[in-house]
PDB file of N, CA and C in Angstrom:
ATOM      1  N   MET F   1      -7.580  61.362  45.551  1.00 69.00           N
ATOM      2  CA  MET F   1      -8.768  62.070  45.125  1.00 69.00           C
ATOM      3  C   MET F   1      -9.787  61.052  44.627  1.00 69.00           C
ATOM      4  N   SER F   2     -11.013  61.203  45.072  1.00 80.00           N
ATOM      5  CA  SER F   2     -12.074  60.284  44.663  1.00 80.00           C
ATOM      6  C   SER F   2     -12.438  60.511  43.194  1.00 80.00           C
ATOM      7  N   ASP F   3     -13.026  59.485  42.601  1.00 91.00           N
ATOM      8  CA  ASP F   3     -13.450  59.582  41.206  1.00 91.00           C
ATOM      9  C   ASP F   3     -14.486  60.694  41.036  1.00 91.00           C
ATOM     10  N   ARG F   4     -15.389  60.789  41.994  1.00 92.00           N
ATOM     11  CA  ARG F   4     -16.423  61.836  41.933  1.00 92.00           C
ATOM     12  C   ARG F   4     -15.794  63.222  42.028  1.00 92.00           C
ATOM     13  N   LEU F   5     -14.816  63.380  42.891  1.00 92.00           N
ATOM     14  CA  LEU F   5     -14.144  64.666  43.039  1.00 92.00           C
ATOM     15  C   LEU F   5     -13.406  65.030  41.753  1.00 92.00           C
ATOM     16  N   THR F   6     -12.788  64.068  41.137  1.00 92.00           N
ATOM     17  CA  THR F   6     -12.101  64.302  39.868  1.00 92.00           C
ATOM     18  C   THR F   6     -13.083  64.787  38.807  1.00 92.00           C
ATOM     19  N   LYS F   7     -14.235  64.131  38.711  1.00 94.00           N
ATOM     20  CA  LYS F   7     -15.247  64.518  37.731  1.00 94.00           C
ATOM     21  C   LYS F   7     -15.784  65.923  38.012  1.00 94.00           C
ATOM     22  N   LEU F   8     -16.071  66.204  39.268  1.00 94.00           N
ATOM     23  CA  LEU F   8     -16.583  67.528  39.623  1.00 94.00           C
ATOM     24  C   LEU F   8     -15.559  68.617  39.328  1.00 94.00           C
ATOM     25  N   THR F   9     -14.297  68.331  39.574  1.00 92.00           N
ATOM     26  CA  THR F   9     -13.228  69.297  39.313  1.00 92.00           C
ATOM     27  C   THR F   9     -13.137  69.602  37.824  1.00 92.00           C
ATOM     28  N   LYS F  10     -13.262  68.585  36.987  1.00 93.00           N
ATOM     29  CA  LYS F  10     -13.238  68.799  35.535  1.00 93.00           C
ATOM     30  C   LYS F  10     -14.429  69.641  35.090  1.00 93.00           C
ATOM     31  N   LEU F  11     -15.603  69.356  35.628  1.00 94.00           N
ATOM     32  CA  LEU F  11     -16.782  70.148  35.296  1.00 94.00           C
ATOM     33  C   LEU F  11     -16.615  71.596  35.761  1.00 94.00           C
ATOM     34  N   HIS F  12     -16.003  71.756  36.925  1.00 94.00           N
ATOM     35  CA  HIS F  12     -15.785  73.086  37.480  1.00 94.00           C
ATOM     36  C   HIS F  12     -14.868  73.915  36.586  1.00 94.00           C
ATOM     37  N   GLN F  13     -13.895  73.279  35.972  1.00 94.00           N
ATOM     38  CA  GLN F  13     -12.985  74.000  35.078  1.00 94.00           C
ATOM     39  C   GLN F  13     -13.752  74.623  33.911  1.00 94.00           C
ATOM     40  N   ALA F  14     -14.811  73.970  33.479  1.00 93.00           N
ATOM     41  CA  ALA F  14     -15.625  74.488  32.377  1.00 93.00           C
ATOM     42  C   ALA F  14     -16.552  75.610  32.830  1.00 93.00           C
ATOM     43  N   ASP F  15     -16.966  75.581  34.093  1.00 91.00           N
ATOM     44  CA  ASP F  15     -17.887  76.589  34.616  1.00 91.00           C
ATOM     45  C   ASP F  15     -17.541  76.898  36.069  1.00 91.00           C
ATOM     46  N   PRO F  16     -16.488  77.689  36.294  1.00 89.00           N
ATOM     47  CA  PRO F  16     -15.988  77.917  37.662  1.00 89.00           C
ATOM     48  C   PRO F  16     -16.908  78.716  38.580  1.00 89.00           C
ATOM     49  N   ARG F  17     -17.953  79.327  38.059  1.00 88.00           N
ATOM     50  CA  ARG F  17     -18.857  80.103  38.916  1.00 88.00           C
ATOM     51  C   ARG F  17     -20.138  79.345  39.259  1.00 88.00           C
ATOM     52  N   ASP F  18     -20.229  78.083  38.887  1.00 94.00           N
ATOM     53  CA  ASP F  18     -21.439  77.293  39.154  1.00 94.00           C
ATOM     54  C   ASP F  18     -21.449  76.867  40.625  1.00 94.00           C
ATOM     55  N   PRO F  19     -22.386  77.405  41.431  1.00 95.00           N
ATOM     56  CA  PRO F  19     -22.390  77.081  42.857  1.00 95.00           C
ATOM     57  C   PRO F  19     -22.709  75.613  43.138  1.00 95.00           C
ATOM     58  N   PHE F  20     -23.439  74.957  42.253  1.00 94.00           N
ATOM     59  CA  PHE F  20     -23.731  73.546  42.438  1.00 94.00           C
ATOM     60  C   PHE F  20     -22.436  72.733  42.392  1.00 94.00           C
ATOM     61  N   LEU F  21     -21.551  73.093  41.479  1.00 95.00           N
ATOM     62  CA  LEU F  21     -20.271  72.377  41.364  1.00 95.00           C
ATOM     63  C   LEU F  21     -19.353  72.673  42.541  1.00 95.00           C
ATOM     64  N   THR F  22     -19.260  73.944  42.946  1.00 97.00           N
ATOM     65  CA  THR F  22     -18.382  74.266  44.074  1.00 97.00           C
ATOM     66  C   THR F  22     -18.890  73.604  45.354  1.00 97.00           C
ATOM     67  N   TYR F  23     -20.208  73.554  45.505  1.00 97.00           N
ATOM     68  CA  TYR F  23     -20.808  72.889  46.665  1.00 97.00           C
ATOM     69  C   TYR F  23     -20.494  71.388  46.640  1.00 97.00           C
ATOM     70  N   GLY F  24     -20.644  70.768  45.498  1.00 96.00           N
ATOM     71  CA  GLY F  24     -20.342  69.344  45.364  1.00 96.00           C
ATOM     72  C   GLY F  24     -18.886  69.035  45.660  1.00 96.00           C
ATOM     73  N   ILE F  25     -17.995  69.884  45.173  1.00 97.00           N
ATOM     74  CA  ILE F  25     -16.561  69.701  45.448  1.00 97.00           C
ATOM     75  C   ILE F  25     -16.305  69.829  46.943  1.00 97.00           C
ATOM     76  N   ALA F  26     -16.955  70.795  47.577  1.00 97.00           N
ATOM     77  CA  ALA F  26     -16.804  70.975  49.027  1.00 97.00           C
ATOM     78  C   ALA F  26     -17.226  69.729  49.781  1.00 97.00           C
ATOM     79  N   LEU F  27     -18.371  69.178  49.412  1.00 97.00           N
ATOM     80  CA  LEU F  27     -18.861  67.989  50.118  1.00 97.00           C
ATOM     81  C   LEU F  27     -17.925  66.799  49.933  1.00 97.00           C
ATOM     82  N   GLU F  28     -17.365  66.672  48.755  1.00 96.00           N
ATOM     83  CA  GLU F  28     -16.422  65.573  48.521  1.00 96.00           C
ATOM     84  C   GLU F  28     -15.181  65.731  49.387  1.00 96.00           C
ATOM     85  N   HIS F  29     -14.679  66.949  49.510  1.00 96.00           N
ATOM     86  CA  HIS F  29     -13.525  67.186  50.394  1.00 96.00           C
ATOM     87  C   HIS F  29     -13.903  66.877  51.845  1.00 96.00           C
ATOM     88  N   GLY F  30     -15.105  67.252  52.227  1.00 96.00           N
ATOM     89  CA  GLY F  30     -15.573  66.964  53.580  1.00 96.00           C
ATOM     90  C   GLY F  30     -15.624  65.480  53.856  1.00 96.00           C
ATOM     91  N   LYS F  31     -16.089  64.695  52.879  1.00 94.00           N
ATOM     92  CA  LYS F  31     -16.132  63.233  53.038  1.00 94.00           C
ATOM     93  C   LYS F  31     -14.753  62.649  53.256  1.00 94.00           C
ATOM     94  N   LEU F  32     -13.748  63.318  52.677  1.00 94.00           N
ATOM     95  CA  LEU F  32     -12.363  62.858  52.817  1.00 94.00           C
ATOM     96  C   LEU F  32     -11.714  63.381  54.100  1.00 94.00           C
ATOM     97  N   GLY F  33     -12.448  64.181  54.870  1.00 94.00           N
ATOM     98  CA  GLY F  33     -11.913  64.741  56.107  1.00 94.00           C
ATOM     99  C   GLY F  33     -11.032  65.953  55.883  1.00 94.00           C
ATOM    100  N   ALA F  34     -11.038  66.491  54.674  1.00 96.00           N
ATOM    101  CA  ALA F  34     -10.241  67.683  54.348  1.00 96.00           C
ATOM    102  C   ALA F  34     -11.108  68.919  54.617  1.00 96.00           C
ATOM    103  N   TYR F  35     -11.319  69.207  55.897  1.00 97.00           N
ATOM    104  CA  TYR F  35     -12.250  70.255  56.294  1.00 97.00           C
ATOM    105  C   TYR F  35     -11.841  71.645  55.815  1.00 97.00           C
ATOM    106  N   ASP F  36     -10.570  71.965  55.893  1.00 97.00           N
ATOM    107  CA  ASP F  36     -10.134  73.291  55.455  1.00 97.00           C
ATOM    108  C   ASP F  36     -10.410  73.480  53.964  1.00 97.00           C
ATOM    109  N   GLU F  37     -10.115  72.476  53.176  1.00 97.00           N
ATOM    110  CA  GLU F  37     -10.371  72.539  51.742  1.00 97.00           C
ATOM    111  C   GLU F  37     -11.881  72.634  51.480  1.00 97.00           C
ATOM    112  N   ALA F  38     -12.656  71.872  52.231  1.00 97.00           N
ATOM    113  CA  ALA F  38     -14.113  71.919  52.088  1.00 97.00           C
ATOM    114  C   ALA F  38     -14.643  73.318  52.398  1.00 97.00           C
ATOM    115  N   ILE F  39     -14.141  73.912  53.456  1.00 98.00           N
ATOM    116  CA  ILE F  39     -14.578  75.260  53.847  1.00 98.00           C
ATOM    117  C   ILE F  39     -14.234  76.273  52.763  1.00 98.00           C
ATOM    118  N   THR F  40     -13.067  76.143  52.168  1.00 97.00           N
ATOM    119  CA  THR F  40     -12.676  77.035  51.073  1.00 97.00           C
ATOM    120  C   THR F  40     -13.670  76.935  49.924  1.00 97.00           C
ATOM    121  N   TRP F  41     -14.062  75.721  49.571  1.00 97.00           N
ATOM    122  CA  TRP F  41     -15.017  75.524  48.482  1.00 97.00           C
ATOM    123  C   TRP F  41     -16.417  75.987  48.870  1.00 97.00           C
ATOM    124  N   LEU F  42     -16.787  75.855  50.118  1.00 98.00           N
ATOM    125  CA  LEU F  42     -18.086  76.368  50.562  1.00 98.00           C
ATOM    126  C   LEU F  42     -18.101  77.891  50.507  1.00 98.00           C
ATOM    127  N   ASP F  43     -16.985  78.512  50.846  1.00 97.00           N
ATOM    128  CA  ASP F  43     -16.883  79.966  50.716  1.00 97.00           C
ATOM    129  C   ASP F  43     -17.040  80.382  49.254  1.00 97.00           C
ATOM    130  N   ARG F  44     -16.449  79.619  48.349  1.00 96.00           N
ATOM    131  CA  ARG F  44     -16.602  79.907  46.917  1.00 96.00           C
ATOM    132  C   ARG F  44     -18.065  79.768  46.496  1.00 96.00           C
ATOM    133  N   THR F  45     -18.737  78.788  47.063  1.00 97.00           N
ATOM    134  CA  THR F  45     -20.154  78.600  46.763  1.00 97.00           C
ATOM    135  C   THR F  45     -20.944  79.831  47.180  1.00 97.00           C
ATOM    136  N   LEU F  46     -20.675  80.315  48.374  1.00 96.00           N
ATOM    137  CA  LEU F  46     -21.400  81.472  48.885  1.00 96.00           C
ATOM    138  C   LEU F  46     -21.033  82.756  48.146  1.00 96.00           C
ATOM    139  N   GLU F  47     -19.800  82.834  47.643  1.00 95.00           N
ATOM    140  CA  GLU F  47     -19.420  83.984  46.821  1.00 95.00           C
ATOM    141  C   GLU F  47     -20.216  83.975  45.508  1.00 95.00           C
ATOM    142  N   ALA F  48     -20.414  82.789  44.955  1.00 94.00           N
ATOM    143  CA  ALA F  48     -21.153  82.660  43.699  1.00 94.00           C
ATOM    144  C   ALA F  48     -22.650  82.863  43.907  1.00 94.00           C
ATOM    145  N   ASP F  49     -23.160  82.450  45.068  1.00 94.00           N
ATOM    146  CA  ASP F  49     -24.598  82.552  45.348  1.00 94.00           C
ATOM    147  C   ASP F  49     -24.813  82.600  46.859  1.00 94.00           C
ATOM    148  N   ALA F  50     -24.974  83.800  47.383  1.00 90.00           N
ATOM    149  CA  ALA F  50     -25.137  83.987  48.833  1.00 90.00           C
ATOM    150  C   ALA F  50     -26.426  83.362  49.354  1.00 90.00           C
ATOM    151  N   LYS F  51     -27.337  82.990  48.452  1.00 90.00           N
ATOM    152  CA  LYS F  51     -28.597  82.365  48.857  1.00 90.00           C
ATOM    153  C   LYS F  51     -28.512  80.838  48.863  1.00 90.00           C
ATOM    154  N   TYR F  52     -27.347  80.307  48.636  1.00 94.00           N
ATOM    155  CA  TYR F  52     -27.163  78.844  48.630  1.00 94.00           C
ATOM    156  C   TYR F  52     -27.086  78.407  50.094  1.00 94.00           C
ATOM    157  N   CYS F  53     -28.246  78.350  50.730  1.00 94.00           N
ATOM    158  CA  CYS F  53     -28.346  78.222  52.187  1.00 94.00           C
ATOM    159  C   CYS F  53     -27.664  76.990  52.769  1.00 94.00           C
ATOM    160  N   TYR F  54     -27.701  75.885  52.056  1.00 95.00           N
ATOM    161  CA  TYR F  54     -27.106  74.675  52.621  1.00 95.00           C
ATOM    162  C   TYR F  54     -25.587  74.737  52.672  1.00 95.00           C
ATOM    163  N   ALA F  55     -24.999  75.694  51.973  1.00 98.00           N
ATOM    164  CA  ALA F  55     -23.556  75.887  52.087  1.00 98.00           C
ATOM    165  C   ALA F  55     -23.203  76.377  53.489  1.00 98.00           C
ATOM    166  N   TYR F  56     -24.060  77.207  54.065  1.00 98.00           N
ATOM    167  CA  TYR F  56     -23.844  77.653  55.449  1.00 98.00           C
ATOM    168  C   TYR F  56     -23.932  76.456  56.401  1.00 98.00           C
ATOM    169  N   PHE F  57     -24.941  75.632  56.186  1.00 97.00           N
ATOM    170  CA  PHE F  57     -25.138  74.448  57.029  1.00 97.00           C
ATOM    171  C   PHE F  57     -23.899  73.544  56.971  1.00 97.00           C
ATOM    172  N   GLN F  58     -23.442  73.262  55.772  1.00 98.00           N
ATOM    173  CA  GLN F  58     -22.289  72.371  55.620  1.00 98.00           C
ATOM    174  C   GLN F  58     -21.002  73.015  56.152  1.00 98.00           C
ATOM    175  N   LYS F  59     -20.854  74.315  55.946  1.00 98.00           N
ATOM    176  CA  LYS F  59     -19.670  74.995  56.476  1.00 98.00           C
ATOM    177  C   LYS F  59     -19.649  74.884  57.995  1.00 98.00           C
ATOM    178  N   ALA F  60     -20.793  75.059  58.622  1.00 98.00           N
ATOM    179  CA  ALA F  60     -20.866  74.924  60.083  1.00 98.00           C
ATOM    180  C   ALA F  60     -20.499  73.500  60.508  1.00 98.00           C
ATOM    181  N   LYS F  61     -20.972  72.514  59.763  1.00 97.00           N
ATOM    182  CA  LYS F  61     -20.625  71.126  60.097  1.00 97.00           C
ATOM    183  C   LYS F  61     -19.126  70.884  59.968  1.00 97.00           C
ATOM    184  N   MET F  62     -18.494  71.464  58.960  1.00 97.00           N
ATOM    185  CA  MET F  62     -17.049  71.306  58.778  1.00 97.00           C
ATOM    186  C   MET F  62     -16.291  71.990  59.914  1.00 97.00           C
ATOM    187  N   LEU F  63     -16.740  73.179  60.282  1.00 98.00           N
ATOM    188  CA  LEU F  63     -16.098  73.884  61.397  1.00 98.00           C
ATOM    189  C   LEU F  63     -16.260  73.098  62.693  1.00 98.00           C
ATOM    190  N   GLU F  64     -17.434  72.553  62.908  1.00 96.00           N
ATOM    191  CA  GLU F  64     -17.673  71.722  64.087  1.00 96.00           C
ATOM    192  C   GLU F  64     -16.770  70.494  64.051  1.00 96.00           C
ATOM    193  N   GLY F  65     -16.587  69.914  62.869  1.00 94.00           N
ATOM    194  CA  GLY F  65     -15.694  68.765  62.710  1.00 94.00           C
ATOM    195  C   GLY F  65     -14.254  69.094  63.066  1.00 94.00           C
ATOM    196  N   LYS F  66     -13.886  70.355  62.848  1.00 95.00           N
ATOM    197  CA  LYS F  66     -12.542  70.816  63.214  1.00 95.00           C
ATOM    198  C   LYS F  66     -12.448  71.192  64.689  1.00 95.00           C
ATOM    199  N   GLY F  67     -13.602  71.191  65.382  1.00 96.00           N
ATOM    200  CA  GLY F  67     -13.609  71.542  66.791  1.00 96.00           C
ATOM    201  C   GLY F  67     -13.813  73.022  67.062  1.00 96.00           C
ATOM    202  N   ASP F  68     -14.237  73.777  66.064  1.00 97.00           N
ATOM    203  CA  ASP F  68     -14.446  75.216  66.224  1.00 97.00           C
ATOM    204  C   ASP F  68     -15.944  75.519  66.314  1.00 97.00           C
ATOM    205  N   SER F  69     -16.514  75.198  67.454  1.00 97.00           N
ATOM    206  CA  SER F  69     -17.956  75.371  67.661  1.00 97.00           C
ATOM    207  C   SER F  69     -18.383  76.829  67.581  1.00 97.00           C
ATOM    208  N   ALA F  70     -17.581  77.730  68.105  1.00 97.00           N
ATOM    209  CA  ALA F  70     -17.947  79.150  68.103  1.00 97.00           C
ATOM    210  C   ALA F  70     -18.078  79.669  66.670  1.00 97.00           C
ATOM    211  N   ALA F  71     -17.143  79.314  65.816  1.00 98.00           N
ATOM    212  CA  ALA F  71     -17.208  79.739  64.420  1.00 98.00           C
ATOM    213  C   ALA F  71     -18.398  79.088  63.724  1.00 98.00           C
ATOM    214  N   ALA F  72     -18.681  77.842  64.055  1.00 98.00           N
ATOM    215  CA  ALA F  72     -19.820  77.140  63.459  1.00 98.00           C
ATOM    216  C   ALA F  72     -21.122  77.856  63.792  1.00 98.00           C
ATOM    217  N   VAL F  73     -21.275  78.266  65.034  1.00 98.00           N
ATOM    218  CA  VAL F  73     -22.488  78.976  65.451  1.00 98.00           C
ATOM    219  C   VAL F  73     -22.616  80.308  64.710  1.00 98.00           C
ATOM    220  N   GLN F  74     -21.497  81.015  64.542  1.00 98.00           N
ATOM    221  CA  GLN F  74     -21.538  82.295  63.819  1.00 98.00           C
ATOM    222  C   GLN F  74     -21.976  82.089  62.370  1.00 98.00           C
ATOM    223  N   VAL F  75     -21.451  81.060  61.730  1.00 98.00           N
ATOM    224  CA  VAL F  75     -21.837  80.752  60.351  1.00 98.00           C
ATOM    225  C   VAL F  75     -23.318  80.430  60.292  1.00 98.00           C
ATOM    226  N   LEU F  76     -23.807  79.674  61.260  1.00 98.00           N
ATOM    227  CA  LEU F  76     -25.224  79.324  61.276  1.00 98.00           C
ATOM    228  C   LEU F  76     -26.107  80.557  61.454  1.00 98.00           C
ATOM    229  N   LYS F  77     -25.685  81.482  62.268  1.00 97.00           N
ATOM    230  CA  LYS F  77     -26.466  82.718  62.453  1.00 97.00           C
ATOM    231  C   LYS F  77     -26.579  83.469  61.128  1.00 97.00           C
ATOM    232  N   HIS F  78     -25.468  83.563  60.405  1.00 96.00           N
ATOM    233  CA  HIS F  78     -25.494  84.217  59.093  1.00 96.00           C
ATOM    234  C   HIS F  78     -26.362  83.421  58.122  1.00 96.00           C
ATOM    235  N   GLY F  79     -26.238  82.110  58.191  1.00 97.00           N
ATOM    236  CA  GLY F  79     -27.009  81.243  57.308  1.00 97.00           C
ATOM    237  C   GLY F  79     -28.500  81.319  57.562  1.00 97.00           C
ATOM    238  N   ILE F  80     -28.887  81.378  58.831  1.00 97.00           N
ATOM    239  CA  ILE F  80     -30.310  81.484  59.179  1.00 97.00           C
ATOM    240  C   ILE F  80     -30.870  82.798  58.636  1.00 97.00           C
ATOM    241  N   ALA F  81     -30.116  83.878  58.794  1.00 97.00           N
ATOM    242  CA  ALA F  81     -30.557  85.175  58.269  1.00 97.00           C
ATOM    243  C   ALA F  81     -30.684  85.121  56.744  1.00 97.00           C
ATOM    244  N   ALA F  82     -29.717  84.494  56.078  1.00 96.00           N
ATOM    245  CA  ALA F  82     -29.763  84.379  54.611  1.00 96.00           C
ATOM    246  C   ALA F  82     -30.954  83.532  54.179  1.00 96.00           C
ATOM    247  N   ALA F  83     -31.213  82.462  54.901  1.00 96.00           N
ATOM    248  CA  ALA F  83     -32.343  81.588  54.564  1.00 96.00           C
ATOM    249  C   ALA F  83     -33.669  82.313  54.751  1.00 96.00           C
ATOM    250  N   GLN F  84     -33.787  83.059  55.825  1.00 96.00           N
ATOM    251  CA  GLN F  84     -35.017  83.814  56.068  1.00 96.00           C
ATOM    252  C   GLN F  84     -35.215  84.863  54.983  1.00 96.00           C
ATOM    253  N   LYS F  85     -34.138  85.533  54.598  1.00 95.00           N
ATOM    254  CA  LYS F  85     -34.213  86.543  53.544  1.00 95.00           C
ATOM    255  C   LYS F  85     -34.612  85.911  52.209  1.00 95.00           C
ATOM    256  N   ALA F  86     -34.126  84.692  51.970  1.00 93.00           N
ATOM    257  CA  ALA F  86     -34.434  83.982  50.723  1.00 93.00           C
ATOM    258  C   ALA F  86     -35.796  83.294  50.768  1.00 93.00           C
ATOM    259  N   GLY F  87     -36.427  83.289  51.941  1.00 95.00           N
ATOM    260  CA  GLY F  87     -37.720  82.631  52.082  1.00 95.00           C
ATOM    261  C   GLY F  87     -37.618  81.117  52.169  1.00 95.00           C
ATOM    262  N   ASP F  88     -36.466  80.634  52.591  1.00 96.00           N
ATOM    263  CA  ASP F  88     -36.236  79.185  52.706  1.00 96.00           C
ATOM    264  C   ASP F  88     -36.363  78.774  54.171  1.00 96.00           C
ATOM    265  N   GLY F  89     -37.608  78.587  54.600  1.00 96.00           N
ATOM    266  CA  GLY F  89     -37.885  78.228  55.982  1.00 96.00           C
ATOM    267  C   GLY F  89     -37.301  76.890  56.381  1.00 96.00           C
ATOM    268  N   HIS F  90     -37.281  75.953  55.449  1.00 97.00           N
ATOM    269  CA  HIS F  90     -36.732  74.632  55.759  1.00 97.00           C
ATOM    270  C   HIS F  90     -35.249  74.720  56.084  1.00 97.00           C
ATOM    271  N   ALA F  91     -34.497  75.464  55.284  1.00 96.00           N
ATOM    272  CA  ALA F  91     -33.069  75.620  55.548  1.00 96.00           C
ATOM    273  C   ALA F  91     -32.841  76.328  56.884  1.00 96.00           C
ATOM    274  N   ALA F  92     -33.630  77.364  57.153  1.00 97.00           N
ATOM    275  CA  ALA F  92     -33.497  78.081  58.425  1.00 97.00           C
ATOM    276  C   ALA F  92     -33.766  77.150  59.599  1.00 97.00           C
ATOM    277  N   GLU F  93     -34.775  76.307  59.449  1.00 97.00           N
ATOM    278  CA  GLU F  93     -35.114  75.345  60.500  1.00 97.00           C
ATOM    279  C   GLU F  93     -33.987  74.333  60.722  1.00 97.00           C
ATOM    280  N   GLU F  94     -33.432  73.830  59.641  1.00 97.00           N
ATOM    281  CA  GLU F  94     -32.324  72.862  59.746  1.00 97.00           C
ATOM    282  C   GLU F  94     -31.117  73.494  60.436  1.00 97.00           C
ATOM    283  N   MET F  95     -30.803  74.732  60.062  1.00 98.00           N
ATOM    284  CA  MET F  95     -29.649  75.403  60.670  1.00 98.00           C
ATOM    285  C   MET F  95     -29.914  75.728  62.137  1.00 98.00           C
ATOM    286  N   THR F  96     -31.144  76.091  62.465  1.00 98.00           N
ATOM    287  CA  THR F  96     -31.483  76.356  63.862  1.00 98.00           C
ATOM    288  C   THR F  96     -31.306  75.085  64.688  1.00 98.00           C
ATOM    289  N   GLY F  97     -31.748  73.970  64.155  1.00 97.00           N
ATOM    290  CA  GLY F  97     -31.586  72.698  64.859  1.00 97.00           C
ATOM    291  C   GLY F  97     -30.121  72.339  65.082  1.00 97.00           C
ATOM    292  N   LEU F  98     -29.303  72.553  64.040  1.00 97.00           N
ATOM    293  CA  LEU F  98     -27.873  72.265  64.180  1.00 97.00           C
ATOM    294  C   LEU F  98     -27.240  73.196  65.203  1.00 97.00           C
ATOM    295  N   MET F  99     -27.627  74.466  65.182  1.00 97.00           N
ATOM    296  CA  MET F  99     -27.064  75.417  66.133  1.00 97.00           C
ATOM    297  C   MET F  99     -27.422  75.028  67.566  1.00 97.00           C
ATOM    298  N   GLU F 100     -28.652  74.619  67.778  1.00 97.00           N
ATOM    299  CA  GLU F 100     -29.067  74.197  69.123  1.00 97.00           C
ATOM    300  C   GLU F 100     -28.273  72.969  69.569  1.00 97.00           C
ATOM    301  N   THR F 101     -28.020  72.063  68.666  1.00 96.00           N
ATOM    302  CA  THR F 101     -27.223  70.871  68.994  1.00 96.00           C
ATOM    303  C   THR F 101     -25.799  71.253  69.374  1.00 96.00           C
ATOM    304  N   ILE F 102     -25.210  72.155  68.613  1.00 95.00           N
ATOM    305  CA  ILE F 102     -23.837  72.568  68.877  1.00 95.00           C
ATOM    306  C   ILE F 102     -23.741  73.307  70.214  1.00 95.00           C
ATOM    307  N   GLU F 103     -24.733  74.141  70.487  1.00 94.00           N
ATOM    308  CA  GLU F 103     -24.692  74.949  71.700  1.00 94.00           C
ATOM    309  C   GLU F 103     -24.955  74.165  72.979  1.00 94.00           C
ATOM    310  N   GLN F 104     -25.435  72.946  72.872  1.00 90.00           N
ATOM    311  CA  GLN F 104     -25.728  72.148  74.073  1.00 90.00           C
ATOM    312  C   GLN F 104     -24.491  71.647  74.737  1.00 90.00           C
TER     313      GLN F 104
END
């Protein structure tokens, strides 16, 4: 476990519903190649805050890393809709670009 992951985990114990912490933990797992664990933490992020648009983006990247392009595209479709609903055009644009890359 990385030092950063250890620190984030300790912070998470104090505030388990903080989406910033769950997102950070997910990214650290992703850096370690632990995609399933990262996806679990990204799901927790979205449970805590469905408008945390970049969690959809990162979840799609983790799924793509596992070789599950179809699931990645589905996550991106949900993420684009969530971003549009939240008024986050930049996130929607980023997810659209990733989806187009995956679909090629």
